[in-house]
Coordinates of C-alpha atoms in Angstrom, one line a residue:
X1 CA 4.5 31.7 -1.6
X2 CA 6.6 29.9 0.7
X3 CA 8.5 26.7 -0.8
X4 CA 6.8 23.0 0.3
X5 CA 8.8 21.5 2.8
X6 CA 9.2 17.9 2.7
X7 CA 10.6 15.5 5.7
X8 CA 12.2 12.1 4.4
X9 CA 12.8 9.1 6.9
X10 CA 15.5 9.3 9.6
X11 CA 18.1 6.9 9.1
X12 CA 21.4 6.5 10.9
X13 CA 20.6 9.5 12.7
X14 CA 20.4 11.9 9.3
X15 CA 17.1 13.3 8.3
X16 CA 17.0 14.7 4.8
X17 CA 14.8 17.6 4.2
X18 CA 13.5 19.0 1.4
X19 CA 12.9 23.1 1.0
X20 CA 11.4 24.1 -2.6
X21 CA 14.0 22.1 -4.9
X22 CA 17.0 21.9 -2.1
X23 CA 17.1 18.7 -0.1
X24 CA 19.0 19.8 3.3
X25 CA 20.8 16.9 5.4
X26 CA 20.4 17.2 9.4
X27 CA 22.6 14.4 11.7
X28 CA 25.9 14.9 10.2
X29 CA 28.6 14.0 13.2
X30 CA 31.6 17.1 12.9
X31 CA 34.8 17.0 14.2
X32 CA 37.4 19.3 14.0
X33 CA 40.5 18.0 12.0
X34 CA 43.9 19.1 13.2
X35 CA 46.2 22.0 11.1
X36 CA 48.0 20.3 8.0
X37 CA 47.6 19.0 4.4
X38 CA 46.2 14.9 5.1
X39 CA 42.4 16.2 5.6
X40 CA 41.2 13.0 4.6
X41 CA 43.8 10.9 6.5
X42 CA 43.4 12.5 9.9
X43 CA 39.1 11.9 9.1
X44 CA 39.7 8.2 8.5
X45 CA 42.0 8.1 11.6
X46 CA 38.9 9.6 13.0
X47 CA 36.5 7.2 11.8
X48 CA 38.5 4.6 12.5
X49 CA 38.7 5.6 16.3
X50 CA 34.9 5.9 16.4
X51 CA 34.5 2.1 14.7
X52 CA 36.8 1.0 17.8
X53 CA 34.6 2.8 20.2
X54 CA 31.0 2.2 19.1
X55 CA 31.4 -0.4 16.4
X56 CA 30.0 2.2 13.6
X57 CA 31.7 2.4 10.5
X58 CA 31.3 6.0 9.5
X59 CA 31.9 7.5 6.2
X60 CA 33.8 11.2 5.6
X61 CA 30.9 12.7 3.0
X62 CA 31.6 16.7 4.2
X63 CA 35.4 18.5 4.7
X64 CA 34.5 22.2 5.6
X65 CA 37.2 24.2 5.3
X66 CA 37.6 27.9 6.6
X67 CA 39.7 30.3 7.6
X68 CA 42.0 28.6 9.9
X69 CA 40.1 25.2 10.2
X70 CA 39.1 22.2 8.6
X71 CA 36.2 20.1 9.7
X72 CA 34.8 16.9 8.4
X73 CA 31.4 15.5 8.4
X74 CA 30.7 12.2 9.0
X75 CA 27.8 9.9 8.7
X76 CA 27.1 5.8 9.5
X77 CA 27.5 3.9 7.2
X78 CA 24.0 3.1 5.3
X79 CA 22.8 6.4 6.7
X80 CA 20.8 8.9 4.4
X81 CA 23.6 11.1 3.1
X82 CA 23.3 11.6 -0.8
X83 CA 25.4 13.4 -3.4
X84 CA 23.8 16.5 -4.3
X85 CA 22.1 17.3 -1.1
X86 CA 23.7 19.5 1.5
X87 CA 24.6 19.9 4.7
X88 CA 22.2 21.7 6.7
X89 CA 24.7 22.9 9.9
X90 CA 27.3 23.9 7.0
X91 CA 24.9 26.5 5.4
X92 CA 24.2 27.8 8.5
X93 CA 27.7 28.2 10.0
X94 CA 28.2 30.5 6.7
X95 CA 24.8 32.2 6.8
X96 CA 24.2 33.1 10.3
X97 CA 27.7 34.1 11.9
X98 CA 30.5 32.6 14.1
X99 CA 29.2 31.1 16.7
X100 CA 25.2 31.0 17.6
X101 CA 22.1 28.4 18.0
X102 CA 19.2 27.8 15.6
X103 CA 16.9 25.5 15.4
X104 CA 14.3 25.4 12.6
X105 CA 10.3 24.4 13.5
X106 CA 9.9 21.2 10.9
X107 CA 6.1 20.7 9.8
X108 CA 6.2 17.4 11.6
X109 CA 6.1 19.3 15.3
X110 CA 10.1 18.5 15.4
X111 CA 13.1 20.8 15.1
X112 CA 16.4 20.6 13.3
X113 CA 19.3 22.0 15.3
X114 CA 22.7 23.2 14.6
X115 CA 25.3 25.4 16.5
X116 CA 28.5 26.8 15.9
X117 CA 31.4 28.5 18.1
X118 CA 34.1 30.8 16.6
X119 CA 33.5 29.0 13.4
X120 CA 33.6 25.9 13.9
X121 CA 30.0 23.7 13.9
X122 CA 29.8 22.2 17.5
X123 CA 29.5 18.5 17.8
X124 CA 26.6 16.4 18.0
X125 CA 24.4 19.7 17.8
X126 CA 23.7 18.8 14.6
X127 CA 20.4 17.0 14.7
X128 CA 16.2 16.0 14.6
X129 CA 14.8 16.3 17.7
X130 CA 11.1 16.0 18.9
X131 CA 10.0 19.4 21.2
X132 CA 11.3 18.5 24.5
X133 CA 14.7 17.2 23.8
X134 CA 15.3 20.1 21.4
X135 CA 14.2 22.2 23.8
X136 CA 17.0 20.9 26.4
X137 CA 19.4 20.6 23.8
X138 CA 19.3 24.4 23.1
X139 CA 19.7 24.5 27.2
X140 CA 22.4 22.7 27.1
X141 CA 24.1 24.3 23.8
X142 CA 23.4 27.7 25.5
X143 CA 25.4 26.5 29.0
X144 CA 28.1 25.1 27.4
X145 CA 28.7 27.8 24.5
X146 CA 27.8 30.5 27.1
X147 CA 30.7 30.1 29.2
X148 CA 33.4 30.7 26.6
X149 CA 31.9 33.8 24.9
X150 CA 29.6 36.5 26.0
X151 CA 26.0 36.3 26.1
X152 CA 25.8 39.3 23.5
X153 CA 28.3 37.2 21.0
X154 CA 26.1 34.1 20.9
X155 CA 22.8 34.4 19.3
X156 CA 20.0 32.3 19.7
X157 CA 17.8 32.0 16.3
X158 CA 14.4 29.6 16.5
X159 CA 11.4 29.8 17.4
X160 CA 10.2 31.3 21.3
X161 CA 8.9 27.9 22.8
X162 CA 12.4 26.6 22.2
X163 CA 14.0 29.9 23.8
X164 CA 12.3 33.2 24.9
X165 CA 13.6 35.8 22.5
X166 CA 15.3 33.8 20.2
X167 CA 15.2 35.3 16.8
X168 CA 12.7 34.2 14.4
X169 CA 14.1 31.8 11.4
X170 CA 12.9 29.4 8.6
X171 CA 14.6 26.8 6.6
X172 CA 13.9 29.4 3.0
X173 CA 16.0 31.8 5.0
X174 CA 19.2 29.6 4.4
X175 CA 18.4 28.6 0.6
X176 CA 20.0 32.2 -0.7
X177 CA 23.2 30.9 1.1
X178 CA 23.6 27.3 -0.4
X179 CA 26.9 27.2 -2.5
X180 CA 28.1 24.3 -4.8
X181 CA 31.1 23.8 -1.5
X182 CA 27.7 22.9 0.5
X183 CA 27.4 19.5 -1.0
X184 CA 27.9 16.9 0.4
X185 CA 30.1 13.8 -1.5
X186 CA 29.7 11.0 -2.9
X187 CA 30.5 8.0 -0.2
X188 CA 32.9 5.1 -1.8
X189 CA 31.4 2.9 -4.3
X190 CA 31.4 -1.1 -3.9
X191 CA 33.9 -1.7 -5.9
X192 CA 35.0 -5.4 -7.5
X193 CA 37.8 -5.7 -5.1
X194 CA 35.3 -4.0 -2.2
X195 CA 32.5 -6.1 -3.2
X196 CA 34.8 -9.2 -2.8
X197 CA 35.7 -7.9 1.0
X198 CA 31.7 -7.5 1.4
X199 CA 31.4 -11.1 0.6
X200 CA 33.4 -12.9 2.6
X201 CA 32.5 -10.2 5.6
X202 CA 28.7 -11.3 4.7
X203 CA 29.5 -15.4 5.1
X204 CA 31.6 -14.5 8.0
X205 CA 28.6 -12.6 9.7
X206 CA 26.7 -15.6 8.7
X207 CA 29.1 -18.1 10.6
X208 CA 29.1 -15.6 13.8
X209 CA 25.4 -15.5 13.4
X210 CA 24.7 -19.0 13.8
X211 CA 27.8 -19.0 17.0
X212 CA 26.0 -16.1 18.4
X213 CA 22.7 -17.7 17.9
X214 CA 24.7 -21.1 20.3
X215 CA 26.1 -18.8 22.9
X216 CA 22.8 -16.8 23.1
X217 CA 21.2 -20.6 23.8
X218 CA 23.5 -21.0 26.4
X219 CA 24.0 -17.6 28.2
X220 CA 19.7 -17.8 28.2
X221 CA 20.1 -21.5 29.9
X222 CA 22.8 -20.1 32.5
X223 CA 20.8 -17.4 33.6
X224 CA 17.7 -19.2 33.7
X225 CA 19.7 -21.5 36.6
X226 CA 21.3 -18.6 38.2
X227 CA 17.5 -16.8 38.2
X228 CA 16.7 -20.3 40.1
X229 CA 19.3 -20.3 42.5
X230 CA 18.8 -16.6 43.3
X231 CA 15.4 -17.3 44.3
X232 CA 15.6 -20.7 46.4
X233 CA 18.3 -18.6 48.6
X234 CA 15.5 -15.6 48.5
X235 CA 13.5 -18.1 49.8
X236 CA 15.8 -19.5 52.4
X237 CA 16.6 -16.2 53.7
X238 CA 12.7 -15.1 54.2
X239 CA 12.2 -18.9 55.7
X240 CA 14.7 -18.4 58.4
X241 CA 13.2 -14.7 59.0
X242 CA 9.9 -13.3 59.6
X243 CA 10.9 -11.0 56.7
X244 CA 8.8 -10.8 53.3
X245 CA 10.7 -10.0 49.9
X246 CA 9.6 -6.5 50.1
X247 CA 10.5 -6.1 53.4
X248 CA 14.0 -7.5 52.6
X249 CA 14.1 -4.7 49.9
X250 CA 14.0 -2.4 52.3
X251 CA 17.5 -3.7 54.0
X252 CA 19.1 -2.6 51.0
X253 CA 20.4 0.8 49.6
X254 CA 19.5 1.1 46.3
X255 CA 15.9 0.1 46.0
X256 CA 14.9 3.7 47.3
X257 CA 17.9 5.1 44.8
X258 CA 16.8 6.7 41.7
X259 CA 17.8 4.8 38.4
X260 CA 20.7 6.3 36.8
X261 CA 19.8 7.7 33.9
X262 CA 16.4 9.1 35.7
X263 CA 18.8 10.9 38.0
X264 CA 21.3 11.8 35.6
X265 CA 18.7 13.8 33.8
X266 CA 17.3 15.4 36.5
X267 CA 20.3 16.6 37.6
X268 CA 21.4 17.6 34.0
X269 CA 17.9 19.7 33.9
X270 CA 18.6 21.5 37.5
X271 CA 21.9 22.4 36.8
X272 CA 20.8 23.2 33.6
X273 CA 18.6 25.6 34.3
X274 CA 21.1 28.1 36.5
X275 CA 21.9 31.3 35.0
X276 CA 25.7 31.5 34.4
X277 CA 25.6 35.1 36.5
X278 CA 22.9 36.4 39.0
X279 CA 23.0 39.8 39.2
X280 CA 26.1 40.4 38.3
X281 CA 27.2 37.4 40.2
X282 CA 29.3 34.6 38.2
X283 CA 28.8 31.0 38.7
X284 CA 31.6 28.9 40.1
X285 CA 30.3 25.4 40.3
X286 CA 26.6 23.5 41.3
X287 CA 26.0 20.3 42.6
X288 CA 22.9 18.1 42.8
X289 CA 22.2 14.8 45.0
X290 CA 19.2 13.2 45.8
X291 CA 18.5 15.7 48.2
X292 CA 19.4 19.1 47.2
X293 CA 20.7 21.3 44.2
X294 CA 23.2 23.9 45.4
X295 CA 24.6 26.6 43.0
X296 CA 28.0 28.6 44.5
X297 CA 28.4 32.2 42.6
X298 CA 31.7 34.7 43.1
X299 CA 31.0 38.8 43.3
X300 CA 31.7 40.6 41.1
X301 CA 33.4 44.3 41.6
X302 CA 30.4 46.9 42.7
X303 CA 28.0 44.0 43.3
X304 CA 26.7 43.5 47.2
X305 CA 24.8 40.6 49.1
X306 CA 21.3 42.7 48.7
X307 CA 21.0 43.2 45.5
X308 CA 22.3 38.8 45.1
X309 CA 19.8 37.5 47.2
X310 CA 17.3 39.9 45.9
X311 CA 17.9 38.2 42.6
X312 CA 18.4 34.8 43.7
X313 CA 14.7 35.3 45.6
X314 CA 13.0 36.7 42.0
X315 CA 14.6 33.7 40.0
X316 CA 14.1 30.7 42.2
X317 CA 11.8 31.5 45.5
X318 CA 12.1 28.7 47.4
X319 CA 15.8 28.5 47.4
X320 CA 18.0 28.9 50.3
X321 CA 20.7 31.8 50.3
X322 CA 24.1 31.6 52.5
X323 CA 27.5 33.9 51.6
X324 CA 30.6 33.3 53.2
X325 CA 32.0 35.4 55.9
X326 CA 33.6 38.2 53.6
X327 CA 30.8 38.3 51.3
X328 CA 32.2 37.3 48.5
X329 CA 30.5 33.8 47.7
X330 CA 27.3 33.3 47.4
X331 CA 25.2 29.7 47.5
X332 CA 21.9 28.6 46.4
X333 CA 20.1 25.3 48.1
X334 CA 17.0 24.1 46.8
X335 CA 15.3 20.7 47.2
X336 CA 15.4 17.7 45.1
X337 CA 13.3 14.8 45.1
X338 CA 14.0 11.7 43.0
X339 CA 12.2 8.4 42.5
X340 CA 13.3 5.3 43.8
X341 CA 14.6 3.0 41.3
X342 CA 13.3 -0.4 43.3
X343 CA 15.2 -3.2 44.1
X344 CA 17.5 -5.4 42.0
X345 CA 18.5 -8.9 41.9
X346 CA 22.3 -9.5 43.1
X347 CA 25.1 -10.8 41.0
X348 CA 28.6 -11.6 41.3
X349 CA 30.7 -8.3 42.0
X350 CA 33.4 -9.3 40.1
X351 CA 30.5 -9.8 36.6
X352 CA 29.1 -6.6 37.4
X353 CA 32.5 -4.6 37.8
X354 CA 34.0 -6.0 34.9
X355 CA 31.0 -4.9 32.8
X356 CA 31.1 -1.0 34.4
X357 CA 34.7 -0.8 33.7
X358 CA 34.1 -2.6 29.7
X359 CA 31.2 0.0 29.6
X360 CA 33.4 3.3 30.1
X361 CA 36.4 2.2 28.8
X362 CA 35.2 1.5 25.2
X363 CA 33.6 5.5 25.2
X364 CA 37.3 6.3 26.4
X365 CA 36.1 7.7 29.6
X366 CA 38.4 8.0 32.4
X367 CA 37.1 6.7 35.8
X368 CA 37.8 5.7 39.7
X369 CA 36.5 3.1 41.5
X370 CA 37.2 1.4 45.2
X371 CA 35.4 -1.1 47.5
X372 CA 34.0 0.3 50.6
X373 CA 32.4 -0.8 53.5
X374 CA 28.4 -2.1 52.6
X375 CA 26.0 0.2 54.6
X376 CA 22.0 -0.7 55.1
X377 CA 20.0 1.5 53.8
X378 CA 18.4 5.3 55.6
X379 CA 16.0 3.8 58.2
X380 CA 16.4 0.3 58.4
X381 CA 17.1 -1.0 61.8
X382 CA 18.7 -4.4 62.0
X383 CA 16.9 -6.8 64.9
X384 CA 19.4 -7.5 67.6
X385 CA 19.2 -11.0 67.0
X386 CA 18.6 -13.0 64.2
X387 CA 19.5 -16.7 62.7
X388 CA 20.8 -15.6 59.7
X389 CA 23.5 -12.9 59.8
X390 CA 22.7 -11.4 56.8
X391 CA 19.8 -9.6 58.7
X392 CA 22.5 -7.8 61.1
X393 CA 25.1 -7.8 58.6
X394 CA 25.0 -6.2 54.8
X395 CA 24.9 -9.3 52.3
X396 CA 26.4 -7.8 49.6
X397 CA 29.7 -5.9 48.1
X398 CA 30.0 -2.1 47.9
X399 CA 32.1 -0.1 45.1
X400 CA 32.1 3.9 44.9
X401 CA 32.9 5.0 41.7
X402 CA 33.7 8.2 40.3
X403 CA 33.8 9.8 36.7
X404 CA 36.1 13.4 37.6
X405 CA 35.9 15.1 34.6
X406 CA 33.8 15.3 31.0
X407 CA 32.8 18.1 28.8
X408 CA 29.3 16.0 27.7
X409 CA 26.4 16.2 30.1
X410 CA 25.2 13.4 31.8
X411 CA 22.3 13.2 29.7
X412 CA 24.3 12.3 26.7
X413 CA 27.1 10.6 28.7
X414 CA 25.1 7.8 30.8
X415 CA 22.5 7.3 26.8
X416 CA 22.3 3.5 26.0
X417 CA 23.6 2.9 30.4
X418 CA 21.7 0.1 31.8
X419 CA 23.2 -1.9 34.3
X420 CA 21.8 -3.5 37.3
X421 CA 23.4 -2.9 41.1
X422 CA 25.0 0.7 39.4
X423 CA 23.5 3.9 41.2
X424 CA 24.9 7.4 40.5
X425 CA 24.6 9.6 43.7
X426 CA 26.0 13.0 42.4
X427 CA 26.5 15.4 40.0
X428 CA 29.1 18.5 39.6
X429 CA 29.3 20.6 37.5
X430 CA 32.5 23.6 37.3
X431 CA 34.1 25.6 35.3
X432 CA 37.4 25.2 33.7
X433 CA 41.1 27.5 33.2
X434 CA 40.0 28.0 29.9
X435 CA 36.0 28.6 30.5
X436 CA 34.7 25.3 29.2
X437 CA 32.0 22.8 31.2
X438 CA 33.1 20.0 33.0
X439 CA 31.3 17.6 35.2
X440 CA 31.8 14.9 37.4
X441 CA 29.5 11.6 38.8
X442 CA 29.6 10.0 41.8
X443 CA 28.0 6.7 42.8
X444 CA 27.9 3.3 44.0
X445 CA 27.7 -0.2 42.8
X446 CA 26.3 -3.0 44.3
X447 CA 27.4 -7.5 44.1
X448 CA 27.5 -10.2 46.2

């Protein structure tokens, strides 16, 4: 009889789950500590990095140490990470190999993934997901892993509507494998001297509270004029026109733009889904706008045009196929269609800017931006004469802005992005020297 599985409350991002007796923990956040004998300094150099970053305070409550690396597991602080239990992606680095994907079916309907490469547990695989997301997340495990060893080296286990011919798995399969080194450890104890620090933190927080509470007052009563004086000049500018607001709309570029995180994702599932090599055929690099998805691919020795387009036709019909004048190159084109994010208020350039820049420099993610020229949007004609210029003339501010290279998706990179006047226009993926993922964003943002 199979042991009673038992789901306990996310929190923090860790799920515990209980199999027969053993209570598993899913979420743990791994890195990879560098070579040397301060484990637990280099984690709380880690940790401490992360609070600057995201404001989390994480706790160290896992060291994994192999063969020729050391790992750490961390967790939030207050998230559910108990002494005794263990960690789930651990026991399955140890049971199932070196490097492969698994994801387990949870009674719930959700899965809990882990993955691991030459050892070590990748990052932020470890996780609860519901059907769909875990279902990208193996896609995007399998791309990125993919690239930097052979498709026969990384095994897939889970179940088939995650991945077609992924090997079957349960959670009882990894109970044999728990060891005494999978638990995880205690996390530090409130102390007298701790307790006192919690204290005056606590009254602090309750003096910030109350200032936050003041500026919230007045940031609501600034925007509630600057929401006024946005529309009395909407209002001037239809009255000296025969334009209406939605017509107005139309003037501007970004109203028929896709959100960012709506286009982010659909990129991130069409680039997704091309095969690293098409009959034989390696992929170089694929791009997706608003328009189009192309896909480039390099021969390989003994491979010919025929026998590429003949595959490229059985995988992906409607797609376009070009090679370059030697033969050696071969692209995809398929058509995108995104939908339009609608039109947004303007603000001051220099507010909107600063708030882009704040937003990519606290994730440590390296990034180009310059002004350029404003541009009406595809299809608006301006009248040839009008009483207010604005109607021949772009009203507003234009910044391109570029992100040139990250190894996360832009799924996971642009999670939590909301600003408004930002627009991403295009996504790149390529491969690097040394085989890993990297992709680049394009796109524009938008002030007065």
């Amino acid at each position: 009889m199979p042991p009673t599985i038992t789901i306990f409350k996310t929190a923090k991002g860790v799920t515990p789950i209980k199999v027969g007796r053993r209570i598993f923990v899913s979420g743990l956040y791994w890195q990879v500590l560098p070579n040397g004998q301060n484990y637990m300094q280099e984690a709380r150099k880690i940790a401490r990095r992360e609070r600057e970053r995201t404001g989390k305070t994480l706790d160290v409550v896992f060291l994994r140490r192999h063969v020729d690396l050391v790992q750490a597991g961390f967790v939030v602080r207050g998230g559910r990470a108990r002494k005794g239990t263990v960690a789930l992606a651990a026991v399955a680095a140890d049971v199932l190999g070196s490097t492969f994907i698994v994801a387990f079916a949870l009674p719930d309907g959700r899965y809990a993934l882990a993955s691991a490469i030459h050892d070590a547990i990748v990052p932020d695989s470890d996780g609860v997901y519901e059907f769909e997301e875990a279902k990208l997340r193996v896609l995007e495990l399998w791309n990125a892993l993919s690239g930097s060893v052979g498709s026969a080296e990384l095994q897939v286990y889970g179940p088939s509507e995650l991945w077609p011919g992924a090997k079957p798995i349960e959670l009882e399969d990894l109970l044999a494998g728990v060891k005494r080194a999978h638990r995880l450890r205690r996390q530090p104890a409130l102390t007298s001297k701790s307790a006192l620090t919690w204290l005056i933190w606590t009254v602090l927080a309750g003096s910030i509270a109350v200032g936050w509470g003041v500026w919230e007052a007045h940031r609501a009563k600034v925007a509630s004029e600057e929401a006024v004086r946005r529309a009395q000049e909407l209002a001037r500018l239809r009255g000296q026109s025969s334009f209406s607001l939605s017509e107005l709309a139309l003037m501007r570029p970004w109203t028929s733009q896709a959100a960012v995180q709506v286009f982010g994702n659909l990129c991130t599932r069409a680039i997704g889904a091309v095969p690293v090599t098409l009959d034989g055929w390696v992929l170089l690099n694929a791009q997706c706008n608003a328009k189009a998805t192309t896909a480039s691919f390099a021969r390989s020795e003994g491979r010919t045009v025929q026998g590429f387009a003949h595959a490229a036709r059985a995988w992906r019909p409607e797609a376009g196929v070009q090679f370059s004048s030697d033969g050696d190159l071969g692209t995809l084109e398929w058509p995108m269609s995104m939908p339009p994010g609608g039109d947004e208020d303007l603000a001051p350039m220099a507010q909107r800017a600063n708030a882009f820049m704040s937003w990519w420099q606290t994730r440590l993610v390296p990034f180009e931006t310059a002004a350029v020229p404003s541009a009406f949007a595809p299809g608006y004609t301006p009248p040839k004469e009008a009483s207010d210029k604005r109607l021949t003339t772009p009203h507003w501010k234009t910044v391109r802005w570029a992100i040139k290279t990250t190894q996360r998706t832009p799924t996971r990179l642009l999670a939590g992005f909301a600003q408004d006047g930002t627009r991403l226009q295009e996504v790149e993926l390529t491969f690097g020297s040394d085989g890993q993922l990297n992709w680049s964003l394009k796109g524009e943002l938008y002030g007065e």
